[in-house]
XYZ file of C-alpha atoms in Angstrom:
367
model
C 150.374 38.810 121.633
C 149.766 40.899 118.542
C 147.507 43.877 118.473
C 145.310 42.200 115.783
C 145.146 38.997 117.413
C 144.212 40.768 120.931
C 141.335 42.667 118.875
C 140.222 39.669 117.484
C 139.877 38.101 120.769
C 137.794 40.861 122.214
C 135.398 40.818 119.362
C 134.860 37.144 119.889
C 133.776 37.992 123.523
C 136.783 36.809 125.696
C 137.230 39.137 128.512
C 140.072 37.373 130.742
C 142.955 38.160 128.566
C 145.118 41.046 129.003
C 147.364 42.690 126.363
C 151.121 43.291 127.428
C 152.222 46.566 126.426
C 155.459 46.137 123.808
C 156.174 49.693 123.084
C 156.155 51.875 125.938
C 157.209 54.879 124.171
C 155.462 55.247 121.014
C 151.834 55.886 119.263
C 151.436 52.212 119.389
C 151.391 51.780 123.038
C 149.068 54.739 123.501
C 147.006 52.697 120.967
C 147.347 49.462 123.184
C 146.406 51.239 126.115
C 143.296 52.507 124.870
C 142.217 49.162 123.304
C 142.948 47.796 126.769
C 140.996 50.241 128.582
C 138.070 49.681 126.116
C 138.447 45.751 126.771
C 138.133 46.620 130.541
C 135.121 48.851 130.348
C 133.265 46.207 127.895
C 133.923 43.563 130.617
C 132.589 45.655 133.235
C 129.280 46.538 131.101
C 128.982 42.807 130.220
C 129.231 42.003 134.043
C 126.451 44.630 134.870
C 124.182 43.374 131.978
C 124.619 39.792 133.139
C 123.853 41.012 136.756
C 120.625 42.950 135.204
C 119.650 39.849 133.481
C 119.981 37.555 136.559
C 117.946 39.948 138.361
C 115.207 40.337 136.060
C 114.918 36.538 135.565
C 114.924 36.176 139.126
C 112.000 38.463 139.436
C 110.159 37.102 136.479
C 110.589 33.574 137.873
C 108.904 34.295 141.067
C 106.226 36.676 139.475
C 102.668 34.961 139.523
C 101.976 36.179 136.079
C 102.710 34.069 133.342
C 105.568 35.596 130.754
C 107.131 34.534 127.890
C 109.667 35.718 125.103
C 110.343 34.618 121.656
C 112.942 35.587 119.376
C 113.086 36.784 115.596
C 112.528 33.196 114.451
C 109.474 32.944 116.794
C 111.381 30.886 119.087
C 111.007 30.516 122.844
C 113.966 32.438 124.478
C 112.876 32.670 128.059
C 109.735 31.307 129.914
C 108.763 31.760 133.613
C 107.736 29.332 135.992
C 103.856 30.497 136.164
C 103.810 30.217 132.199
C 105.669 26.830 132.273
C 102.917 25.635 134.938
C 99.815 27.206 132.827
C 100.926 25.554 129.354
C 101.554 22.333 131.510
C 103.963 20.983 128.464
C 107.771 20.878 128.337
C 108.894 24.525 127.272
C 112.340 23.980 126.181
C 114.569 27.289 124.806
C 114.499 27.264 121.014
C 111.196 25.549 120.368
C 109.023 27.298 118.265
C 105.849 29.293 119.245
C 103.394 27.013 117.189
C 105.001 23.684 118.464
C 103.971 25.108 121.972
C 100.251 25.907 120.914
C 100.656 29.569 120.190
C 99.355 31.123 117.390
C 101.022 34.449 115.622
C 98.244 36.809 113.757
C 98.502 39.993 112.874
C 101.677 40.485 115.058
C 99.806 39.028 118.348
C 100.357 36.135 120.133
C 97.403 33.952 121.292
C 97.145 30.513 123.048
C 94.128 28.270 123.571
C 94.957 27.954 127.255
C 93.816 31.499 128.030
C 90.344 32.068 127.901
C 87.929 34.857 128.404
C 88.933 34.697 132.124
C 92.562 35.741 131.034
C 93.677 39.335 129.825
C 96.539 38.427 127.510
C 99.001 41.198 126.220
C 101.443 40.388 123.151
C 104.249 43.032 122.572
C 106.595 43.323 119.744
C 109.908 44.925 120.295
C 113.320 45.378 118.710
C 116.198 43.697 120.142
C 119.642 44.332 118.102
C 117.520 45.048 115.240
C 115.511 41.804 115.512
C 111.827 41.955 116.109
C 111.049 39.564 119.111
C 107.819 39.064 121.082
C 107.037 39.107 124.895
C 103.752 37.533 125.635
C 101.878 37.929 129.223
C 98.821 36.790 130.551
C 96.829 38.141 133.938
C 94.494 36.396 135.304
C 91.249 38.685 135.628
C 88.552 35.890 136.848
C 88.032 37.380 140.201
C 87.355 40.785 138.951
C 85.332 39.397 136.314
C 83.277 37.533 139.106
C 82.825 40.480 141.064
C 81.703 42.673 137.965
C 79.137 39.848 137.034
C 77.979 39.813 140.899
C 77.692 43.723 140.723
C 75.746 43.608 137.554
C 73.498 40.644 138.656
C 72.654 42.518 141.913
C 71.844 45.846 140.141
C 69.670 44.250 137.486
C 67.797 42.451 140.042
C 67.579 45.694 141.991
C 66.014 47.600 138.756
C 63.874 44.606 137.837
C 62.582 44.442 141.310
C 61.890 48.195 141.025
C 60.438 48.123 137.726
C 58.076 45.322 138.868
C 57.041 46.365 142.021
C 56.046 50.042 140.161
C 53.893 48.236 137.538
C 52.277 44.988 139.723
C 51.583 47.352 142.938
C 49.032 49.637 141.053
C 47.418 46.915 139.496
C 47.133 44.757 142.555
C 45.684 47.884 144.337
C 43.210 48.529 141.570
C 42.154 45.057 141.568
C 41.565 44.827 145.212
C 39.379 48.009 145.138
C 37.359 46.297 142.431
C 37.061 43.251 144.141
C 35.945 44.979 147.757
C 32.945 46.394 146.023
C 29.870 44.447 146.449
C 28.408 45.595 142.954
C 30.502 46.313 139.783
C 30.156 49.456 137.929
C 30.660 49.284 134.228
C 32.511 52.226 134.027
C 34.810 51.626 136.879
C 35.611 48.400 135.459
C 36.405 49.434 132.520
C 38.810 52.439 133.926
C 40.394 49.914 136.055
C 40.796 47.193 133.318
C 42.240 50.385 130.968
C 44.807 51.202 133.650
C 45.689 47.425 134.127
C 46.070 47.138 130.247
C 48.469 50.385 130.422
C 50.750 49.085 133.096
C 50.834 45.588 131.373
C 51.893 47.139 128.110
C 54.791 49.230 129.817
C 55.999 46.121 131.447
C 55.722 44.168 128.091
C 57.824 47.032 126.624
C 60.356 47.179 129.413
C 60.715 43.242 128.794
C 61.130 43.594 125.135
C 63.662 46.324 125.534
C 65.766 44.388 127.762
C 65.700 41.552 125.368
C 66.949 43.879 122.614
C 69.830 45.055 124.857
C 71.100 41.161 125.948
C 70.862 39.825 122.507
C 72.545 42.290 120.175
C 73.917 40.215 117.152
C 77.749 40.631 116.128
C 78.631 43.778 114.230
C 78.645 43.239 110.379
C 80.986 46.306 109.633
C 81.386 47.514 106.081
C 82.227 50.677 104.413
C 79.283 53.096 103.892
C 78.178 56.987 103.269
C 77.896 58.459 106.773
C 75.635 61.251 105.289
C 73.042 58.957 103.745
C 73.023 57.291 107.397
C 72.547 60.615 109.084
C 69.552 61.665 106.921
C 68.181 58.217 107.723
C 68.643 59.108 111.418
C 67.122 62.798 111.113
C 64.003 61.488 109.371
C 63.125 59.584 112.495
C 63.270 62.806 114.505
C 59.668 64.597 114.483
C 60.105 67.702 116.639
C 61.918 70.921 115.583
C 65.551 69.795 115.757
C 68.577 71.352 114.090
C 71.321 68.906 113.072
C 74.547 69.840 111.542
C 77.388 67.916 110.663
C 81.043 68.084 109.250
C 83.795 65.474 108.615
C 84.513 62.549 106.747
C 81.656 61.041 104.478
C 82.909 57.673 104.859
C 82.384 55.400 107.919
C 83.429 51.821 108.906
C 80.959 49.879 111.079
C 77.891 47.796 111.102
C 75.487 50.534 109.369
C 72.409 49.189 110.764
C 73.428 49.423 114.333
C 75.276 52.654 113.725
C 71.726 54.050 112.630
C 70.306 52.671 116.025
C 72.959 54.830 118.020
C 72.328 57.869 116.185
C 68.587 57.657 116.504
C 68.771 56.917 120.297
C 71.208 59.697 120.641
C 69.321 62.104 118.885
C 65.930 61.226 120.648
C 67.918 61.512 124.098
C 68.874 64.827 123.073
C 65.767 65.846 121.910
C 63.839 64.758 125.098
C 66.350 66.773 127.164
C 65.686 69.993 125.261
C 62.219 70.067 126.503
C 60.230 72.878 125.020
C 63.580 74.396 123.675
C 64.581 74.120 119.818
C 67.141 71.269 119.936
C 70.436 71.784 117.996
C 72.680 69.125 117.683
C 76.434 69.134 116.085
C 78.011 65.709 114.815
C 81.673 65.249 113.384
C 83.202 62.110 112.151
C 87.041 62.195 111.741
C 89.774 59.436 111.729
C 93.255 59.395 113.861
C 96.006 57.286 113.822
C 96.853 55.984 117.271
C 99.618 53.554 118.229
C 98.979 50.347 119.932
C 101.288 47.938 120.858
C 104.053 48.902 118.181
C 101.421 49.064 115.283
C 99.660 52.310 114.027
C 95.969 51.548 114.073
C 93.364 53.931 112.427
C 90.442 54.974 114.809
C 87.319 56.486 113.732
C 85.786 59.440 116.231
C 82.231 60.459 116.214
C 81.534 63.481 118.592
C 78.104 64.527 119.201
C 77.116 67.714 120.897
C 73.744 69.152 122.113
C 72.533 72.594 123.479
C 70.610 70.655 126.213
C 70.965 70.774 130.025
C 73.597 68.016 130.233
C 73.427 64.549 132.026
C 71.640 64.842 135.503
C 73.487 62.001 136.892
C 76.975 60.886 134.719
C 77.880 58.270 137.052
C 74.438 56.421 136.224
C 73.822 57.651 132.710
C 74.903 54.260 131.286
C 73.574 52.036 133.981
C 70.859 49.779 132.076
C 67.319 50.715 133.095
C 68.339 53.834 134.872
C 66.762 56.990 133.895
C 65.753 60.513 135.458
C 62.883 60.893 132.567
C 59.209 60.058 133.870
C 58.433 58.049 130.647
C 61.897 56.936 129.926
C 63.135 53.170 130.200
C 66.832 53.861 130.477
C 67.800 51.712 127.635
C 68.837 53.808 125.145
C 72.582 55.065 125.928
C 72.998 51.633 127.309
C 72.274 50.088 124.172
C 74.476 52.536 122.246
C 77.453 51.744 124.959
C 77.075 48.155 124.084
C 77.180 48.436 120.193
C 80.070 50.373 120.760
C 82.025 48.039 122.880
C 80.939 45.219 120.476
C 82.770 47.193 117.833
C 86.062 47.230 120.000
C 85.146 50.994 120.929
C 84.570 53.149 123.692
C 81.286 55.242 124.270
C 82.237 58.068 126.675
C 79.794 60.890 128.178
C 80.653 64.386 129.180
C 79.042 67.618 130.450
C 80.239 70.759 128.674
C 79.296 74.716 129.675
C 77.026 74.334 126.266
C 75.167 70.892 127.033
C 75.996 67.258 126.684
C 78.890 65.690 124.563
C 79.001 62.022 123.758
C 82.155 60.534 121.893
C 82.284 57.239 120.168
C 85.744 55.860 119.102
C 86.231 52.467 117.551
C 88.954 51.020 115.109
C 88.488 51.270 111.300
C 89.222 48.999 108.424
C 92.704 49.296 107.335
C 92.023 51.395 104.628
C 90.608 54.733 105.251
C 88.635 56.145 102.267
């Protein structure tokens, strides 16, 4: 066999053939030996890769999490048993993703079979310089049900506490009034006045709960953050110094963002009591890598000089408050609005006071 023929055979993937050395005493023989050694090494690596592929395939086939792979042409190259069972239709290798019900949008794969009870992940990766996709889905129905149960129990506990605090004194005052043989007008007016106060507080509580549970979807646009900050400052009546640095442009629902700032400023103001409240606000943009894509995130940091949060663990629990006249709605509402923007709402205590950080995705273009 000629040397050129042998190298062509190797290039085509054949590994069983061996080259017979024909020139034992010259440089060509050394070249033949090196090529044979290279072929043997390639065969060994190929066997290792095939073994690894078999192991991974076996692991994924026994995995309860649905997984599938698509090549650079968005055609199916692998699916495990869990994925086949979930899709409930033939999933032949080489079938187009769209024919299997998948939708590719902005680099992410989705499928109608995986509803809100599934946490889906779509990752793009390069294989032999070609862009491929891997799709997986995790059933989170049990954790969701547990979370919903915990939320309901907590809500019932808080509602019962709030109703008891309002209705018990009202019932007691009514009993006191009814136990008298004769009614004193001044006493009746006092009792009715207090019942009215308690009723108004209860109605306010219900209104605030309704506001928290019926937030509209955010309508995000670019707007001037300085104008929004001035609007929020105008809502603070007590002495309060608010300083700002950072970007002038922000991408969010302007009305809902104003609601966040007003709630945070009022919360900081109430925490400072008699002291002059000092609030520092900053807005900046940063680049983050998410699933192989660069994403622009906006970050708002708000620091105050107050005592910090008395109970960080419950600070975002709806209706939880350490204030005598608080409703426990403000920060919960801020967190919910931020989450609706696809972001995070983080509370911290620093040596100088409280710190609140909001971060959420921005539009593709940063002004």
